[in-house]
PDB file of C-alpha atoms in Angstrom:
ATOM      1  CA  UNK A  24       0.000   0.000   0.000  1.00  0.00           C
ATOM      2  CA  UNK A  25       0.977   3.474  -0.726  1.00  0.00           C
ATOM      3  CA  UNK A  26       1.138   5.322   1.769  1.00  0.00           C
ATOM      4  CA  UNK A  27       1.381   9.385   0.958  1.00  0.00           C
ATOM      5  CA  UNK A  28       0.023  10.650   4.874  1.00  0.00           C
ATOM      6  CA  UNK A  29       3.250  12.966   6.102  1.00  0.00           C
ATOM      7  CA  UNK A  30       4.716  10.849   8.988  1.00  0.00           C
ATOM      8  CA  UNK A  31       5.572  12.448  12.185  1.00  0.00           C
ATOM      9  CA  UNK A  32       9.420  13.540  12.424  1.00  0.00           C
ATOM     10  CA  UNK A  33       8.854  14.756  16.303  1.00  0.00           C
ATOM     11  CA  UNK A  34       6.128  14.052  18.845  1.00  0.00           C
ATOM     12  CA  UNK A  35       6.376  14.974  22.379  1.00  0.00           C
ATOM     13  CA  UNK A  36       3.937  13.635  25.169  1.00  0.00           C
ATOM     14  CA  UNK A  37       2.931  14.878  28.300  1.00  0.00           C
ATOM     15  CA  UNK A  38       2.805  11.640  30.296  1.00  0.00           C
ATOM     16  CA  UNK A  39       0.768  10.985  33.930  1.00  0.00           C
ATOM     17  CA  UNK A  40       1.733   7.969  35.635  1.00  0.00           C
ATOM     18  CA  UNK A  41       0.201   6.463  38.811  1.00  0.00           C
ATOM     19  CA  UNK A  42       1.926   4.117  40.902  1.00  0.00           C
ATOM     20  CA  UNK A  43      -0.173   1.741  42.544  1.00  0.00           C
ATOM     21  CA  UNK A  44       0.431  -1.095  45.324  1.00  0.00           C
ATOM     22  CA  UNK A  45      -2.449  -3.533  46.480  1.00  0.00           C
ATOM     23  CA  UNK A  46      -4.890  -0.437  44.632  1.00  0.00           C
ATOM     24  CA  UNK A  47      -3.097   2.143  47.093  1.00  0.00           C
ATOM     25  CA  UNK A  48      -2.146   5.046  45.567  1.00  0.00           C
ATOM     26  CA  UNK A  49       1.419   5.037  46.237  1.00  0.00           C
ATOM     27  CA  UNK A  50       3.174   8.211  43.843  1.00  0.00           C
ATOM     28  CA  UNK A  51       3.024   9.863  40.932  1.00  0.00           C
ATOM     29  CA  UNK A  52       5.065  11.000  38.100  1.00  0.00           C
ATOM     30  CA  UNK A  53       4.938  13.201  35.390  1.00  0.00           C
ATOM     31  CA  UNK A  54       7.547  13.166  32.257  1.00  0.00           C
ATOM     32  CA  UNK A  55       7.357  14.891  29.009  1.00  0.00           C
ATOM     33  CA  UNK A  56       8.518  12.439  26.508  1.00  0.00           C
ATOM     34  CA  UNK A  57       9.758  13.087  23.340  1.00  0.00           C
ATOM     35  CA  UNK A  58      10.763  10.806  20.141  1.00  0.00           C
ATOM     36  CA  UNK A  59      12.614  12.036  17.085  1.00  0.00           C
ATOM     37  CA  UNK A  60      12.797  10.603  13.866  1.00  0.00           C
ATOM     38  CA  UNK A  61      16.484  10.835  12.255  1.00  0.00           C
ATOM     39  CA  UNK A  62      18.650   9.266   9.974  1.00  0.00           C
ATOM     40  CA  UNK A  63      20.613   7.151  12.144  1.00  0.00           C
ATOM     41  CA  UNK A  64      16.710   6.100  13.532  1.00  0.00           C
ATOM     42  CA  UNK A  65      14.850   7.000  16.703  1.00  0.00           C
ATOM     43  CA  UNK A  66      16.316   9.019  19.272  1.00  0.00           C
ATOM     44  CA  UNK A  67      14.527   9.904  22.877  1.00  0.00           C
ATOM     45  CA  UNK A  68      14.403  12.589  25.372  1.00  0.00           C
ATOM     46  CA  UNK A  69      12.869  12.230  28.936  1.00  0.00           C
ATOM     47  CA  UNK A  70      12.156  15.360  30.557  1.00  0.00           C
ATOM     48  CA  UNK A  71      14.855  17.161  28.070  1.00  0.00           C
ATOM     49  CA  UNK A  72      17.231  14.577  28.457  1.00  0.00           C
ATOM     50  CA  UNK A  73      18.918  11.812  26.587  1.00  0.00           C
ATOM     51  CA  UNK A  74      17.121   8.963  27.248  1.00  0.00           C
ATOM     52  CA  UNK A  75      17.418   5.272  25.681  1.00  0.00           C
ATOM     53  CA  UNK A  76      14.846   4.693  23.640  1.00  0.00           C
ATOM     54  CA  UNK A  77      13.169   1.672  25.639  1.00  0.00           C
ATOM     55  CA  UNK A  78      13.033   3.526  28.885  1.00  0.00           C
ATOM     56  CA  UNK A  79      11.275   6.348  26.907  1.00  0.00           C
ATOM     57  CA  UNK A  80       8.998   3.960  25.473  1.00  0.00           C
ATOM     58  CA  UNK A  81       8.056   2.023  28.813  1.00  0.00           C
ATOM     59  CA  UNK A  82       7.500   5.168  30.236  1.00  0.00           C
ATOM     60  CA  UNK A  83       5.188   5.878  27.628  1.00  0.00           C
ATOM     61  CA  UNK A  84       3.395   2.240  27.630  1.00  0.00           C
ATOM     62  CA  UNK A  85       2.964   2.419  31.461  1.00  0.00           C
ATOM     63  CA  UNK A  86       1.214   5.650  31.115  1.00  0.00           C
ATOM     64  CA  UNK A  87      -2.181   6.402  32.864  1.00  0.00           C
ATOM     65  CA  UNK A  88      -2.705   9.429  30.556  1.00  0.00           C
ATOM     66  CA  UNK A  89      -0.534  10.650  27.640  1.00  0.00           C
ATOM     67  CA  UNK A  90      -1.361  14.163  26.277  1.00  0.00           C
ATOM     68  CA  UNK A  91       0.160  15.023  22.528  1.00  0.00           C
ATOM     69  CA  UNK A  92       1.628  18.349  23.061  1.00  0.00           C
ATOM     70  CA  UNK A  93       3.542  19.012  19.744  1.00  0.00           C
ATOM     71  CA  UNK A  94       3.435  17.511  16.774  1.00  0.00           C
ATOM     72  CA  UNK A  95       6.309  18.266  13.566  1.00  0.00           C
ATOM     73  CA  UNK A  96       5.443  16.606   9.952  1.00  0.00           C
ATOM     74  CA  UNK A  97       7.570  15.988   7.395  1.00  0.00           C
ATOM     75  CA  UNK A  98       6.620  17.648   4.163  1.00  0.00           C
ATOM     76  CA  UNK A  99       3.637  15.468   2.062  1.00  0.00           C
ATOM     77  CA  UNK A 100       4.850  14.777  -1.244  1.00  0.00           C
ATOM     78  CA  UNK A 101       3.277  16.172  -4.361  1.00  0.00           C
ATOM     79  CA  UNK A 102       1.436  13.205  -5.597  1.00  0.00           C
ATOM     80  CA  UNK A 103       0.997  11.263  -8.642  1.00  0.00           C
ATOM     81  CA  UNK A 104      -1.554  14.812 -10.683  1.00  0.00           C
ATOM     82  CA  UNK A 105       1.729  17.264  -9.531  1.00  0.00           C
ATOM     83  CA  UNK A 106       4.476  14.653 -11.035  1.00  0.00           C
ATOM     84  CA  UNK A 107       2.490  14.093 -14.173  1.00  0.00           C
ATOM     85  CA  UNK A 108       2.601  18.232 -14.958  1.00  0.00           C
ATOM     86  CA  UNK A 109       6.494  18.530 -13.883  1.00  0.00           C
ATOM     87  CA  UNK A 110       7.133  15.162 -16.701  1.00  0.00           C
ATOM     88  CA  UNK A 111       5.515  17.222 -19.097  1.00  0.00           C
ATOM     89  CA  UNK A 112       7.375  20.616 -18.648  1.00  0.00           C
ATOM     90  CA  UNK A 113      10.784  18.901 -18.451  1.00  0.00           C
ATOM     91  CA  UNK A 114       9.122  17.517 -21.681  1.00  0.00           C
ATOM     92  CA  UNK A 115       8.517  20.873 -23.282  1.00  0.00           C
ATOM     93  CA  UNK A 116      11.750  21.807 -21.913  1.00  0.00           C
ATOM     94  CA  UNK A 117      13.556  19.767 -24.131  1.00  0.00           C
ATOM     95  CA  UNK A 118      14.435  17.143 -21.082  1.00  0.00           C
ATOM     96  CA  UNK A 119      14.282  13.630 -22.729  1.00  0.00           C
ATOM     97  CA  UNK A 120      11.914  11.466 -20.664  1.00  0.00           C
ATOM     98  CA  UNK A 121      14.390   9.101 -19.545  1.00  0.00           C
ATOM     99  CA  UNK A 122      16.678  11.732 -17.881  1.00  0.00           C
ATOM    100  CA  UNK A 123      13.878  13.229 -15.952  1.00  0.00           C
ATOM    101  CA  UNK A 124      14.531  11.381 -12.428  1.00  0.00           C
ATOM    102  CA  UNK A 125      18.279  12.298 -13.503  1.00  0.00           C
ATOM    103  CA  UNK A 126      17.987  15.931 -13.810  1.00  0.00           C
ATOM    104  CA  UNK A 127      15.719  16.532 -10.606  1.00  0.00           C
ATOM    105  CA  UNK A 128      18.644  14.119  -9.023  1.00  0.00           C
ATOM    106  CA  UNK A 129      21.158  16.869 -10.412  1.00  0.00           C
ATOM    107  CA  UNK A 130      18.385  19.733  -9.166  1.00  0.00           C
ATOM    108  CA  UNK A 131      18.682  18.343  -5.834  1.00  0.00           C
ATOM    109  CA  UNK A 132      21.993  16.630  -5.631  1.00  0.00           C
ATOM    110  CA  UNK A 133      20.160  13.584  -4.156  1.00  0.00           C
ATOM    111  CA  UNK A 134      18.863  10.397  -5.625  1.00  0.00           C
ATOM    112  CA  UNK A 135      15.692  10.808  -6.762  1.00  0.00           C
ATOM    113  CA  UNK A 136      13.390   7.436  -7.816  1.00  0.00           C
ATOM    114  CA  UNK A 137       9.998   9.161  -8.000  1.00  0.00           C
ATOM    115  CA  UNK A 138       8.973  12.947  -8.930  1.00  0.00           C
ATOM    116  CA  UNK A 139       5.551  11.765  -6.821  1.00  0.00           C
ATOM    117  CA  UNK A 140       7.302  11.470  -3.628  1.00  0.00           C
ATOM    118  CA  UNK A 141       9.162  14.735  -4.185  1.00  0.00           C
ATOM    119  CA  UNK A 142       7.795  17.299  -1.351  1.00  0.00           C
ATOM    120  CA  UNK A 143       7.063  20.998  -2.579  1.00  0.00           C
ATOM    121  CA  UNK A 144      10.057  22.746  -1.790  1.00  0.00           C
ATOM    122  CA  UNK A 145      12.014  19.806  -3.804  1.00  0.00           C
ATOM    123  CA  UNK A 146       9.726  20.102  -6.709  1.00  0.00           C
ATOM    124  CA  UNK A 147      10.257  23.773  -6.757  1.00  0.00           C
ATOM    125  CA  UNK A 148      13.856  23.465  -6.800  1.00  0.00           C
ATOM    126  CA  UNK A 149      13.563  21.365  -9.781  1.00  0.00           C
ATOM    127  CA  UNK A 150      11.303  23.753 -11.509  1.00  0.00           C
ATOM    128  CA  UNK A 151      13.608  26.697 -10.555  1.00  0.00           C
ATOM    129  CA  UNK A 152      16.382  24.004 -11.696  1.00  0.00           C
ATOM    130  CA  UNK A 153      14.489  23.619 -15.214  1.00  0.00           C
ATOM    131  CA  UNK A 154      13.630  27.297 -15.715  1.00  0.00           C
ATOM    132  CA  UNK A 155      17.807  28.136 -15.177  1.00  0.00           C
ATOM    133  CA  UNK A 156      18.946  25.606 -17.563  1.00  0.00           C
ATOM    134  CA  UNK A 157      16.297  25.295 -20.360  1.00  0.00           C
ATOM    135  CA  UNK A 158      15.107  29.044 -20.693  1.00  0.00           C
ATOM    136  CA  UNK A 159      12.952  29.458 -23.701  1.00  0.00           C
TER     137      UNK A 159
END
């Protein structure tokens, strides 16, 4: 399945735990919790601090309440309607059709395997890319 929601990058958590012992009330705690998406994978902070990411993650699952206080999204991509229209003005450009994921590669010195998955800025850059090297 193709997926094209925007995943979360960051989410942070307000988290209320209650400690219990024979259904006594014995504590509370409450931790902000917050996991990052990165390159290198998922990285955790507890209360602003490094944390491992299983004790961030128990802390979470043990939870009595857990409030979403921030949300960041990574940038949607364009989508299969937006790709179609940059193919065809790298088309009128002159661009032959089987350089196309090579030149927006060159626009964006990165790989690039789809212009669907491109996000706006990135298919901007390519545009800006096209209009700079193929002016009419």
């Amino acid at each position: 399945m193709n997926d094209t929601k925007p995943r979360a990058t960051i989410r942070t958590w307000e988290v209320h735990t209650v400690y219990r012992e024979c259904s006594v009330v014995t504590g509370t705690a409450t931790h902000t919790v917050t996991l990052t998406r990165t390159a290198a994978g998922i990285e955790a902070t507890v209360d602003s601090e490094a944390a491992e990411l299983g004790a961030a993650l128990r802390i979470l699952h043990s939870a009595d309440s857990l409030t979403l206080i921030s949300e960041t999204l990574e940038a949607a991509p364009i989508g299969k309607a937006r790709a179609a229209k940059l193919h065809r003005l790298m088309a009128r450009a002159g661009v032959p059709s089987g350089e196309h994921y090579a030149f927006a590669a060159a626009a964006l010195d990165a790989p690039v395997y789809s212009l669907a998955l491109l996000t706006e800025p990135d298919a901007r850059a390519v545009w800006k890319f096209l209009q700079q090297t193929h002016a009419a």
